[in-house]
Short mmCIF file of C-alpha atoms in Angstrom, two decimals:
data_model
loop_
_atom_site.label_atom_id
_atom_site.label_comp_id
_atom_site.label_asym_id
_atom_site.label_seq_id
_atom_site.Cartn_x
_atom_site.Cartn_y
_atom_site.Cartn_z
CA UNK A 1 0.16 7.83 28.24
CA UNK A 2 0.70 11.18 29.71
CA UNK A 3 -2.74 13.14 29.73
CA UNK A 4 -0.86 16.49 29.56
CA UNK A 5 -1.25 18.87 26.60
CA UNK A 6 2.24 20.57 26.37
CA UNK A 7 5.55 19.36 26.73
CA UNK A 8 6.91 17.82 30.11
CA UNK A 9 10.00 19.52 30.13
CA UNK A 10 11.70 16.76 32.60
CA UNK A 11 10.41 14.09 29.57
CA UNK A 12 13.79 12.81 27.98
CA UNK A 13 14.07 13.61 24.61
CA UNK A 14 13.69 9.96 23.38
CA UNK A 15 10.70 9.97 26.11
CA UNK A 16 8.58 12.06 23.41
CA UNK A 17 5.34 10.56 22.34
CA UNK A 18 3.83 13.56 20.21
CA UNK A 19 4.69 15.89 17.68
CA UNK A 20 3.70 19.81 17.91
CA UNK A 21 2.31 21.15 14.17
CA UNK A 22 5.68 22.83 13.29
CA UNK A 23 7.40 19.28 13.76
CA UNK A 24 4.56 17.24 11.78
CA UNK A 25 5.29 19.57 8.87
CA UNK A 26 8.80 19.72 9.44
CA UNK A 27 8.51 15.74 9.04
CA UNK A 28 6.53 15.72 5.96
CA UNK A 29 8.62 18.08 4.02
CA UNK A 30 11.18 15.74 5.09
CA UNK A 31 9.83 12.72 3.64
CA UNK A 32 8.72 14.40 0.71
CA UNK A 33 11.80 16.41 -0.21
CA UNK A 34 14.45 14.38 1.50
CA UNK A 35 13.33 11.05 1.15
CA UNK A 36 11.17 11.85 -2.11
CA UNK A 37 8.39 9.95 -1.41
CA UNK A 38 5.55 11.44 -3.54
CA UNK A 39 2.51 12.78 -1.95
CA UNK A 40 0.71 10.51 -3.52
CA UNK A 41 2.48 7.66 -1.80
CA UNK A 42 1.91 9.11 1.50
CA UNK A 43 -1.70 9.35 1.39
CA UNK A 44 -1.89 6.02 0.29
CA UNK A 45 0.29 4.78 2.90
CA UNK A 46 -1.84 6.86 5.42
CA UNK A 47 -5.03 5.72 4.12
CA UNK A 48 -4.60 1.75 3.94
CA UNK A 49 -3.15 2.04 7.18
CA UNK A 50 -6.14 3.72 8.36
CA UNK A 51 -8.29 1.28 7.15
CA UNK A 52 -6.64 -0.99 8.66
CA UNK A 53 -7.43 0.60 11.77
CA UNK A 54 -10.82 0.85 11.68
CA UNK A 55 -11.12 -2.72 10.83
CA UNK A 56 -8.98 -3.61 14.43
CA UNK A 57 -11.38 -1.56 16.35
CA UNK A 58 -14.41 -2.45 14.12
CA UNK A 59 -13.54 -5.97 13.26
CA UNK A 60 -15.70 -7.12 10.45
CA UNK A 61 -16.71 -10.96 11.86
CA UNK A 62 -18.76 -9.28 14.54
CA UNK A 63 -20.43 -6.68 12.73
CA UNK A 64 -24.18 -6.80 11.12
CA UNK A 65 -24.42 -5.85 7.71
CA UNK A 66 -26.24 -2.73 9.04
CA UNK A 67 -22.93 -1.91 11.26
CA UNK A 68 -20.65 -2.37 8.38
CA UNK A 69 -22.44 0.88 6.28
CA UNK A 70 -19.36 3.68 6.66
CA UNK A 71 -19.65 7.31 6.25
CA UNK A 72 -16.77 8.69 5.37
CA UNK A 73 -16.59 12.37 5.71
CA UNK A 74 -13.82 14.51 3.58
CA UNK A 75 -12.71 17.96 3.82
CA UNK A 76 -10.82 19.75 0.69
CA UNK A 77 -7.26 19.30 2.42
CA UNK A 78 -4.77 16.65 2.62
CA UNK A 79 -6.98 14.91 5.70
CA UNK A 80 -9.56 14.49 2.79
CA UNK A 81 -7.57 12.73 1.09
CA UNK A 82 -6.01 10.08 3.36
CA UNK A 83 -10.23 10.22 3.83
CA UNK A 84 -10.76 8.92 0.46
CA UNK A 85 -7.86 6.32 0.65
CA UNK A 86 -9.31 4.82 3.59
CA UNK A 87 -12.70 4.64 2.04
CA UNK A 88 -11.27 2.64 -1.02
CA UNK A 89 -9.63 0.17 1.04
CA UNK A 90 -12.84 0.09 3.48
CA UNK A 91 -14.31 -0.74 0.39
CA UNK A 92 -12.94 -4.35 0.36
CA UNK A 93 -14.53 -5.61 3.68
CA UNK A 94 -17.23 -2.58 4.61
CA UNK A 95 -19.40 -0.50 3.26
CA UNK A 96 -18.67 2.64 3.17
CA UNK A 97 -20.39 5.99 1.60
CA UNK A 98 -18.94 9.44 1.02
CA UNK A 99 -19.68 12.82 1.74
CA UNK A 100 -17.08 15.29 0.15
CA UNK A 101 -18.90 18.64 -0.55
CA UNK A 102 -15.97 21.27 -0.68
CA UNK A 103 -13.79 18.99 -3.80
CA UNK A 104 -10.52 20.34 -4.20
CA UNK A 105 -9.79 20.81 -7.69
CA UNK A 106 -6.04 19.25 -7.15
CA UNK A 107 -5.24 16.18 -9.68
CA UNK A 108 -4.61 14.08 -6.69
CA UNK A 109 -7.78 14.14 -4.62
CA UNK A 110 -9.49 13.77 -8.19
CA UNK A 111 -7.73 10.76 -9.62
CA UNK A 112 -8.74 9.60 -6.03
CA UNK A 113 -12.60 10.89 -6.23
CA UNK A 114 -12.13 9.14 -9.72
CA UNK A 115 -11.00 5.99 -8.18
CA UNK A 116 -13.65 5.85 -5.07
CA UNK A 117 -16.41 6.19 -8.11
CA UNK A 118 -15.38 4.05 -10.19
CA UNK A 119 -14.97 1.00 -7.32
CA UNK A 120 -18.95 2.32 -6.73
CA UNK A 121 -18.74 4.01 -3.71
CA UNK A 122 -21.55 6.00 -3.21
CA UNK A 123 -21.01 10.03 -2.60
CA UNK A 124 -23.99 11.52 -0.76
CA UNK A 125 -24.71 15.28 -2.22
CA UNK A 126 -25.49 16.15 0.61
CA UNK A 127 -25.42 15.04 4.58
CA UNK A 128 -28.76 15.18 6.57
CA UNK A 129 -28.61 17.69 9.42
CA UNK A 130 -30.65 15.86 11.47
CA UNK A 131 -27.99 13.20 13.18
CA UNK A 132 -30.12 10.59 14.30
CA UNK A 133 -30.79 9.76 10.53
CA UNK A 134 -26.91 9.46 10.56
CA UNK A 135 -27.55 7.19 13.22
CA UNK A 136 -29.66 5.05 11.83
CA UNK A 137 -28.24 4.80 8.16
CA UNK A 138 -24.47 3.86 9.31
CA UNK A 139 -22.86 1.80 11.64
CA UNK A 140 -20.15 4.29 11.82
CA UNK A 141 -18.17 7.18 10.82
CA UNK A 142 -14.77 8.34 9.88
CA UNK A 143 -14.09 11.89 10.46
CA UNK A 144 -11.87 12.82 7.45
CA UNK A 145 -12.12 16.60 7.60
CA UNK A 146 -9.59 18.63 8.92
CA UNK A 147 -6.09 17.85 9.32
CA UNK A 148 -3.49 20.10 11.82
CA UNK A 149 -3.01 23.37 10.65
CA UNK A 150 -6.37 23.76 8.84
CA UNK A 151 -8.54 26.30 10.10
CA UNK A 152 -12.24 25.10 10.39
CA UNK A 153 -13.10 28.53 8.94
CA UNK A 154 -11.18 27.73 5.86
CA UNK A 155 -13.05 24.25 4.36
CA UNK A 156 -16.14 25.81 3.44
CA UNK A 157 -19.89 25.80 4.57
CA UNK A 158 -20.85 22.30 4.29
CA UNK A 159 -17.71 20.77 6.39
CA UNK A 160 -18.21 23.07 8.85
CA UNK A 161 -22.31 22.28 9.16
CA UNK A 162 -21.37 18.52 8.83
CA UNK A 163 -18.74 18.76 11.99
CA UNK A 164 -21.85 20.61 14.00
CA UNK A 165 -24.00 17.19 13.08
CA UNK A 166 -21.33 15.32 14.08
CA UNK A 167 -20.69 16.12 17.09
CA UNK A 168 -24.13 15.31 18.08
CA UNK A 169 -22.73 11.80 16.64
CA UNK A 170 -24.28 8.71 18.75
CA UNK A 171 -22.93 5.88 17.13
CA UNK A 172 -18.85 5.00 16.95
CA UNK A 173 -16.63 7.92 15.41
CA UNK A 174 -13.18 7.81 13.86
CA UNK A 175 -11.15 10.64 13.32
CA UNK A 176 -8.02 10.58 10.70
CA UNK A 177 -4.95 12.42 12.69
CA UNK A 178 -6.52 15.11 14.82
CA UNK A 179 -10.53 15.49 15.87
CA UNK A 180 -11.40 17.54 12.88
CA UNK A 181 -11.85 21.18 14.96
CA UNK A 182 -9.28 20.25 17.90
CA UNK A 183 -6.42 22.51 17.77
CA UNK A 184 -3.39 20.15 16.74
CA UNK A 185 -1.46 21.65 19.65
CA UNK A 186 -3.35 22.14 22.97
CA UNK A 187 -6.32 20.38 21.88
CA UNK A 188 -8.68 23.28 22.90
CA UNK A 189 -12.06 22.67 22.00
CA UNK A 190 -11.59 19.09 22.79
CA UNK A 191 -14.72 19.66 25.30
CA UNK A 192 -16.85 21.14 22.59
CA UNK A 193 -15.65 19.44 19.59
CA UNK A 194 -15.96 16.43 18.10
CA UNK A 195 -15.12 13.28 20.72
CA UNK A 196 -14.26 10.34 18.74
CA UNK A 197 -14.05 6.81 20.03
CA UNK A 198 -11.07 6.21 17.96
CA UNK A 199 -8.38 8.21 16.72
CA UNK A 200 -6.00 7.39 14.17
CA UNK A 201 -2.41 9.63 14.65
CA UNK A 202 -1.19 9.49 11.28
CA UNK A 203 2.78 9.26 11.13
CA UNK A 204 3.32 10.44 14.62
CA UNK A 205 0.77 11.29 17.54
CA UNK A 206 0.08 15.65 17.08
CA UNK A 207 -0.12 17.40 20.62
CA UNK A 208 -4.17 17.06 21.18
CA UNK A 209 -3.81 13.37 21.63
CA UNK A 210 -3.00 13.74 24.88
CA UNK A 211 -6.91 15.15 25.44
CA UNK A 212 -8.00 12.36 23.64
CA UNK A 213 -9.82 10.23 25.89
CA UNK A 214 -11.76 7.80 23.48
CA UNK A 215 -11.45 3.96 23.73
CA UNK A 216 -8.64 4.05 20.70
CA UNK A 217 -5.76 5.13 19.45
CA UNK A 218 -3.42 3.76 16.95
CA UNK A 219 -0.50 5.27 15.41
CA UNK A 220 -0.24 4.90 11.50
CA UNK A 221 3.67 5.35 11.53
CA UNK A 222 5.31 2.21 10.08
CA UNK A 223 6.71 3.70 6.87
CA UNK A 224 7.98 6.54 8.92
CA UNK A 225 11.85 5.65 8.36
CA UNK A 226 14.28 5.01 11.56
CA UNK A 227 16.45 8.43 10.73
CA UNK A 228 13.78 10.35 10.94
CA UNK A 229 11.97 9.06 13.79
CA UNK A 230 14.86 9.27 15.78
CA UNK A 231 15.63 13.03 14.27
CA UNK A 232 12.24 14.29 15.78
CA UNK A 233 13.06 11.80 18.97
CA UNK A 234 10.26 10.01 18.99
CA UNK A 235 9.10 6.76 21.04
CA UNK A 236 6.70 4.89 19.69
CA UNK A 237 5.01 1.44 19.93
CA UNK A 238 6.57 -1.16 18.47
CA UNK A 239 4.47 -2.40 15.42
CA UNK A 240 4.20 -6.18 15.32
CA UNK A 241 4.83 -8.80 12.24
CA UNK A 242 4.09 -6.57 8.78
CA UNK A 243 1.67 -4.57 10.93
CA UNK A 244 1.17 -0.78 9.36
CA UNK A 245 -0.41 0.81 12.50
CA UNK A 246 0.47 -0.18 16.31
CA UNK A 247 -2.09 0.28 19.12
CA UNK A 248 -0.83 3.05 21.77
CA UNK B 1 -5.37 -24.34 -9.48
CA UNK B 2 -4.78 -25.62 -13.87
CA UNK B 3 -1.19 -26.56 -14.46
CA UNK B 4 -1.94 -25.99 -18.15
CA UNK B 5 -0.17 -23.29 -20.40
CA UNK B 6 -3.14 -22.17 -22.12
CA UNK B 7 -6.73 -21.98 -22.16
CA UNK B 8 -9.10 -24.76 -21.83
CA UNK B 9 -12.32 -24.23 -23.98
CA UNK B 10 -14.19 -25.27 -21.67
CA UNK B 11 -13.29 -23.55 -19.12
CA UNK B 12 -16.15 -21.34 -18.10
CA UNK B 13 -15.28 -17.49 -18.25
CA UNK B 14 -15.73 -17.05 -14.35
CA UNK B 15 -13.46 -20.27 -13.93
CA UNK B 16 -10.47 -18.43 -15.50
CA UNK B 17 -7.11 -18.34 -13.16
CA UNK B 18 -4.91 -16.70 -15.42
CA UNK B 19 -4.46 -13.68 -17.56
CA UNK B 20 -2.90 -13.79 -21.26
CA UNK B 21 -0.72 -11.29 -21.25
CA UNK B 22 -1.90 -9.75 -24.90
CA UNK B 23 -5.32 -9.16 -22.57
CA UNK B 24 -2.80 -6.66 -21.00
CA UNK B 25 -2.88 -4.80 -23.91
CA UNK B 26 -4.52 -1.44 -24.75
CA UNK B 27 -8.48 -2.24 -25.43
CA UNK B 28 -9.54 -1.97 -28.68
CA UNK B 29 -13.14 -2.20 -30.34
CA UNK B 30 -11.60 -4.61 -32.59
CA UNK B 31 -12.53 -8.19 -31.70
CA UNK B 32 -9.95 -9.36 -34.06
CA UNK B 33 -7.89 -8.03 -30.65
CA UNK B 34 -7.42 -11.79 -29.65
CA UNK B 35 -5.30 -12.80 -33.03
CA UNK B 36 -2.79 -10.02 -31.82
CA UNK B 37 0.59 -10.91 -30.95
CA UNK B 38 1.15 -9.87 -27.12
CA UNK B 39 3.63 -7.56 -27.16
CA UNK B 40 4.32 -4.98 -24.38
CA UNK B 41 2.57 -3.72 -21.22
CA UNK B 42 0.05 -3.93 -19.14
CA UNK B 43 -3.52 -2.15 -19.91
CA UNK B 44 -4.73 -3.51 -16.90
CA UNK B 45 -2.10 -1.67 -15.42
CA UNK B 46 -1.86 1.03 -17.99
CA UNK B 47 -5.66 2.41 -17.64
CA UNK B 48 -5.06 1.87 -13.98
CA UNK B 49 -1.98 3.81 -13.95
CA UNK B 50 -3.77 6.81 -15.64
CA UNK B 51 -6.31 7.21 -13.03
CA UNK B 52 -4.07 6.11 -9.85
CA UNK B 53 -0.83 7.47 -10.45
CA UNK B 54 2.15 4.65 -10.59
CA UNK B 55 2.95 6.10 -7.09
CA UNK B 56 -0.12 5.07 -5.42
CA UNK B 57 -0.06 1.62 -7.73
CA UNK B 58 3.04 0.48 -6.73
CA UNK B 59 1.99 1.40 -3.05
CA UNK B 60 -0.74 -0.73 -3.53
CA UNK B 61 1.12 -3.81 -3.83
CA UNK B 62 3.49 -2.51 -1.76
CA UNK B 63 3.27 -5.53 0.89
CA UNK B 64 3.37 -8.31 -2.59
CA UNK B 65 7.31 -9.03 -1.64
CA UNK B 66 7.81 -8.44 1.88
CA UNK B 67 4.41 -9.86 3.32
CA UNK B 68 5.01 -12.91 0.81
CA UNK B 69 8.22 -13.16 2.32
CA UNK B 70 6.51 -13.05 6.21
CA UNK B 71 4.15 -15.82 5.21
CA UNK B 72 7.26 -17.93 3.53
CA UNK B 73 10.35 -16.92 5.53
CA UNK B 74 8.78 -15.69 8.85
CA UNK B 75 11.24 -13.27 10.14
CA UNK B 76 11.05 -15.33 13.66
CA UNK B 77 12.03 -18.97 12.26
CA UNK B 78 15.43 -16.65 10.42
CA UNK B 79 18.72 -17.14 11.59
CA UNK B 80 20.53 -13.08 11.07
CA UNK B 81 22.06 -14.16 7.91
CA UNK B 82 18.89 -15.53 7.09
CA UNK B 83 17.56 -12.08 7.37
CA UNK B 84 19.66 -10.87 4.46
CA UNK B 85 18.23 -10.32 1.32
CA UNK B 86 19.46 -9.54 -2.43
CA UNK B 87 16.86 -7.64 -4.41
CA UNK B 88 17.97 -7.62 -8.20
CA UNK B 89 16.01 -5.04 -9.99
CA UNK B 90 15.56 -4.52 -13.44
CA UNK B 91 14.72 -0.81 -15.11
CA UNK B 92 11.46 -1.27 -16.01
CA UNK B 93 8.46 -1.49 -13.59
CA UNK B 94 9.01 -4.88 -12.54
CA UNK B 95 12.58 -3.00 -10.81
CA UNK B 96 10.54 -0.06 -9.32
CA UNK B 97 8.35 -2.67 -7.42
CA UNK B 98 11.44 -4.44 -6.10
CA UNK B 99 12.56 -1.41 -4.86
CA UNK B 100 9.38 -0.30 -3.07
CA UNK B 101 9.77 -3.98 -1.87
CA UNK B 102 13.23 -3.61 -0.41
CA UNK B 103 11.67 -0.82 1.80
CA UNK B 104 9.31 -2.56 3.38
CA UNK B 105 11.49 -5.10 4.16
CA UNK B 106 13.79 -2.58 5.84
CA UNK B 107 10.84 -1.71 7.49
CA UNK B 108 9.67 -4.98 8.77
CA UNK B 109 13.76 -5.72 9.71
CA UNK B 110 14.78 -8.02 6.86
CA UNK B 111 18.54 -6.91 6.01
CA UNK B 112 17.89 -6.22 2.04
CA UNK B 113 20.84 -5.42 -0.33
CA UNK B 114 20.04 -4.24 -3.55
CA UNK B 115 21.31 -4.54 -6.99
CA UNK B 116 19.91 -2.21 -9.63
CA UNK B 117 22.44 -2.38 -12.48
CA UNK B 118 20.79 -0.71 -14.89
CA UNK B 119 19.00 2.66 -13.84
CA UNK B 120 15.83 4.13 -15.18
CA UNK B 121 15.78 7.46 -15.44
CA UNK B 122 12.45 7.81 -15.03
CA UNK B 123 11.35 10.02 -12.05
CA UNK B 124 9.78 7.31 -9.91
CA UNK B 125 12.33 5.25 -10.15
CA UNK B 126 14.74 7.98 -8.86
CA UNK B 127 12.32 8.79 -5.88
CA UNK B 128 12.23 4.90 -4.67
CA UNK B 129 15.96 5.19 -5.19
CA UNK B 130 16.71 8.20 -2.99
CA UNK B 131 13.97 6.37 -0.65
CA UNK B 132 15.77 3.27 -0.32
CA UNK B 133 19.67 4.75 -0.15
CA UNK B 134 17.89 7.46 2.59
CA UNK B 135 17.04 4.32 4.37
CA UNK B 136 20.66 2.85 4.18
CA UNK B 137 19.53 -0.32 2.13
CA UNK B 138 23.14 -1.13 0.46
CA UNK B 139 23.73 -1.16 -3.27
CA UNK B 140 25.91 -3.36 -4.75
CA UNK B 141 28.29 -1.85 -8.05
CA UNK B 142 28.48 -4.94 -8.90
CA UNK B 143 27.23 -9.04 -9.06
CA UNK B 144 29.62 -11.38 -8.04
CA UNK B 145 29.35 -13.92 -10.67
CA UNK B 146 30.05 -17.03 -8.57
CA UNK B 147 27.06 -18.11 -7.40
CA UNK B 148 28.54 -19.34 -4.01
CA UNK B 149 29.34 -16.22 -2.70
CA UNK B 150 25.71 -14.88 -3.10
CA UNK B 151 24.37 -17.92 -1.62
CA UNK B 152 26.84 -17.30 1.29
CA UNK B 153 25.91 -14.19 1.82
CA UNK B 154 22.36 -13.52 1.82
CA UNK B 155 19.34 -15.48 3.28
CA UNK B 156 17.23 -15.21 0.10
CA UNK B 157 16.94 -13.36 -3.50
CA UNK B 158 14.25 -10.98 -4.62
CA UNK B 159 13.78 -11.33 -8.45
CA UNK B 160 12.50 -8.15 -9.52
CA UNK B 161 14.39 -7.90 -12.67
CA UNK B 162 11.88 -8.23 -15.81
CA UNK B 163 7.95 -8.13 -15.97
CA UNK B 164 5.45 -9.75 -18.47
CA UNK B 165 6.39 -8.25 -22.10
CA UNK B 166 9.99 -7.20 -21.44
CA UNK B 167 12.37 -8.54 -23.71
CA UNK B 168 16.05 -9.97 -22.04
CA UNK B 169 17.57 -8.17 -24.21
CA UNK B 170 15.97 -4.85 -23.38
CA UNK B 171 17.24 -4.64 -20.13
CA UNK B 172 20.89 -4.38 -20.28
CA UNK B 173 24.30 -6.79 -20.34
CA UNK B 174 24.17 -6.62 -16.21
CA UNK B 175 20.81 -7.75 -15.66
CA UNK B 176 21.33 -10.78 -18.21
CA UNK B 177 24.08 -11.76 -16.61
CA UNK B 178 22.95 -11.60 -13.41
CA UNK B 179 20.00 -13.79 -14.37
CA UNK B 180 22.56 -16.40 -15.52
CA UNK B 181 23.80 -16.26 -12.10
CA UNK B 182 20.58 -16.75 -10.32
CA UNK B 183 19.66 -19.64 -12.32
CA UNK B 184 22.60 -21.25 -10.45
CA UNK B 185 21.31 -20.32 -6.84
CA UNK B 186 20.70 -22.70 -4.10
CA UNK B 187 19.51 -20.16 -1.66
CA UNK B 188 15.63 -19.33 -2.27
CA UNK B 189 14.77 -17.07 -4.89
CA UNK B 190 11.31 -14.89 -4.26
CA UNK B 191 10.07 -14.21 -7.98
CA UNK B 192 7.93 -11.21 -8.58
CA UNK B 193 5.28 -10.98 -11.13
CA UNK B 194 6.86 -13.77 -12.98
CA UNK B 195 10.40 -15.53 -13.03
CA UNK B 196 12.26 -13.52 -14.87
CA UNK B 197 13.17 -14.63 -18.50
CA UNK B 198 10.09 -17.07 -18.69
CA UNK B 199 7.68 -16.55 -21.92
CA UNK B 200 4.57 -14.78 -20.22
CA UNK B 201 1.73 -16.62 -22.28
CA UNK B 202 3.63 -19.94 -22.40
CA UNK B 203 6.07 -19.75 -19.58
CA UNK B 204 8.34 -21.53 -21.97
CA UNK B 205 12.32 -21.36 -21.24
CA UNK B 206 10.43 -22.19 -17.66
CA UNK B 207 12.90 -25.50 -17.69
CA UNK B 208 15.80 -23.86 -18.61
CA UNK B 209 14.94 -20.26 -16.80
CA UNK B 210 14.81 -18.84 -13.12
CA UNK B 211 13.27 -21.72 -10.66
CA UNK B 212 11.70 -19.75 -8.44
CA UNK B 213 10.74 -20.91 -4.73
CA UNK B 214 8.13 -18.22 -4.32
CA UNK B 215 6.27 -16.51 -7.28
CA UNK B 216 4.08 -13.72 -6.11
CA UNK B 217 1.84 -12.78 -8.70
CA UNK B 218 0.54 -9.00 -8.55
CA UNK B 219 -2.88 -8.35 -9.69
CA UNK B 220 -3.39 -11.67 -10.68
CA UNK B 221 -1.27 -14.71 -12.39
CA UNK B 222 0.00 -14.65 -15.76
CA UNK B 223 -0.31 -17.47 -17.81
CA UNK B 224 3.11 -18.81 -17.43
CA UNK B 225 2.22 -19.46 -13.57
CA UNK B 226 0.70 -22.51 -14.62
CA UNK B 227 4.40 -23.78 -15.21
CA UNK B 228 5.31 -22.50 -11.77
CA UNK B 229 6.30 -25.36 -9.46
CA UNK B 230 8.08 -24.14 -6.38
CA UNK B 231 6.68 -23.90 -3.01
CA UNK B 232 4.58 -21.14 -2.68
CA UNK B 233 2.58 -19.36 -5.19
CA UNK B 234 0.55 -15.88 -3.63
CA UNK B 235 -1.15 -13.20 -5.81
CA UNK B 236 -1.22 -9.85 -5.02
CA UNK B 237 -4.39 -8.45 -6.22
CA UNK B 238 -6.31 -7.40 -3.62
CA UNK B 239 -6.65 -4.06 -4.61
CA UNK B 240 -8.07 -5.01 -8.10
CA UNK B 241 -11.66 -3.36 -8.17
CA UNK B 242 -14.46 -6.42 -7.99
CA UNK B 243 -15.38 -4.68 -11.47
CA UNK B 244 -12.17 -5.26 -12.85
CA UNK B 245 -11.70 -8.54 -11.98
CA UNK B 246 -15.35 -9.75 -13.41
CA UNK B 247 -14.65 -7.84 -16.61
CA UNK B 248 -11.56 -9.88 -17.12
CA UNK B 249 -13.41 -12.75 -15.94
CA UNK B 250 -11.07 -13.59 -13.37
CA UNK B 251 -11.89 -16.07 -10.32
CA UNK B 252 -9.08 -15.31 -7.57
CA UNK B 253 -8.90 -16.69 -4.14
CA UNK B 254 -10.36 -14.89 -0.91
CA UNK B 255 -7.92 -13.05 0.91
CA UNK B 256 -8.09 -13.38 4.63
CA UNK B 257 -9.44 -10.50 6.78
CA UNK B 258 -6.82 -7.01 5.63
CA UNK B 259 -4.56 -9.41 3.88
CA UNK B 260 -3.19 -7.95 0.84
CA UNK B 261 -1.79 -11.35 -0.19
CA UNK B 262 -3.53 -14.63 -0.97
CA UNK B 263 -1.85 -18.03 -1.45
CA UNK B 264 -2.87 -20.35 -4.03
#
């Protein structure tokens, strides 16, 4: 996988393996007007296959009960919640807990809150600023905070003291689409930011992957339909049997 | 897993496989709730709906059909005309999951065709239509009504046509006909949520009715599965919260690792 952050411009066009944060948009408002899949579908299809993913990196059979405690941390935005999706399915085979300080007030990410409650997931009020107690309590963590295009400045106090914590992270990290902080396109801050073990490119891989240098990464792209694919000329793994995400 | 049509009184509460269909109805502080006639939809689903959105419940059991279909037809073992599928689709929900259905198997490179006769004009419905045509999945005008020529063309037949609590005659002159057709099929018929046209409770009309190969129940089976006697029988209810399922006192089968599908 090509470690470069822009565009090779000798790459074919069916050669392309990322999308820049114009084209990710562009793709959504595709599916969504075009194809009229709801929003609410997409999340859902975003967050089960994220799940997913975490349990083929994490797989449950060789986890302690201690490893299988999930944080799951949401932002306000869309990345929240695909976050609280994934925690919901998690909730079948882990255990995962929530921390979701800035709540949007949208009826989607509360029919989800709603739904993450009522299944008894726990939501932390707040998240400990000292990390190795975030070390201790969980055998992992999904970042869930900031999706492309979201400003770090824009989520709100908490998020932004919960990324500092995180980065400080020792135990495995996820991140949903883009390391919450990364800048979707050149993947500046990559050094500083958060480094996640895995990373889970949701639809199509955003232009940061290629700094991505964890032991992961999975595309959650399956119910991306052929048309489009080929539209934004993209080449991507093939996904095997009823598979929702594909290993890259 | 009981073969009988109704309760047995002394079956523990924890020991119970099935769900009436009248405990699909709206709760009610009345315990006199039990003498009620069953009569339409789906509490279960209804309360469910109201906090998850039909969107994100019908995504839910979005794998039901297709991954039921993997597990019975694996796409490896199918000859291309094999790969072919008819999904017949009702207006009610019942249709909007075969539709959903269809998609994934376009996505997982079955060859679905679908027939949807009789339209809802609900907005969901419309959606998962413009998803599926987007998508190029075929729709038939119409049914041929000799049975040879669907059994010639397609592989298999996705029943998605009426749900527990919809009445035949609710659903439209092309749907009932097309249900006389399938009765006639020799190709294998993939039933979702129940075979069509069989009494929910008593799964009566079950000898004269659909004969489904595969019945994939979704959230859990309704009593008439205890008539069922095709191949495979696989519930979809993996998303049903643990809370749910103890309230309604149901014992299901363990799912395998991310499986969203169990067979019984």
């Amino acid at each position: 996988m090509s470690s470069a952050a822009g565009p090779d411009p000798s790459e074919a066009p069916e050669e392309r393996h990322f999308l820049s944060t114009a084209e990710a948009a562009a793709l959504e408002r595709e599916l969504l007007e075009d194809y009229r899949f709801g929003r609410q579908q997409l999340v859902e299809l975003c967050g089960h296959a994220s799940a997913v993913a975490v349990t083929k990196a994490f797989p449950l059979p060789a986890l302690s009960r201690k490893q299988r405690t999930v944080l799951v941390v949401c932002g306000p935005e869309q990345n929240g919640a695909v976050g609280l999706v994934c925690a919901r399915h998690l909730r079948v085979f882990y255990e995962p807990t929530i921390f979701y300080p800035t709540r949007s007030l949208d009826l989607l990410h509360r029919d989800l809150t709603t739904q993450c409650e009522k299944m008894d997931i726990p939501f932390l009020s707040y998240l400990p600023t000292e990390v190795q107690l975030i070390n201790e309590a969980y055998g992992l963590v999904v970042d869930a905070v900031l999706g492309p295009g979201v400003e770090p400045g824009e989520v709100g106090g908490p998020c932004t003291r919960a990324l500092a914590t995180l980065k400080l992270l020792s135990i495995p990290l996820v991140s949903l689409d883009i390391p919450s902080g990364w800048d979707a396109e050149t993947g500046s801050d990559s050094e500083d930011g958060l480094r996640p073990d895995v990373l889970v490119s949701l639809a199509a891989p955003k232009r940061c992957a290629g700094r991505f240098s964890g032991r992961h990464h999975f595309v959650a792209g399956r119910f991306v339909p052929d048309d489009v694919r080929r539209k934004f000329a993209l080449r991507l793994p093939g996904y095997t049997g009823t598979d929702c995400v594909a290993a890259l």
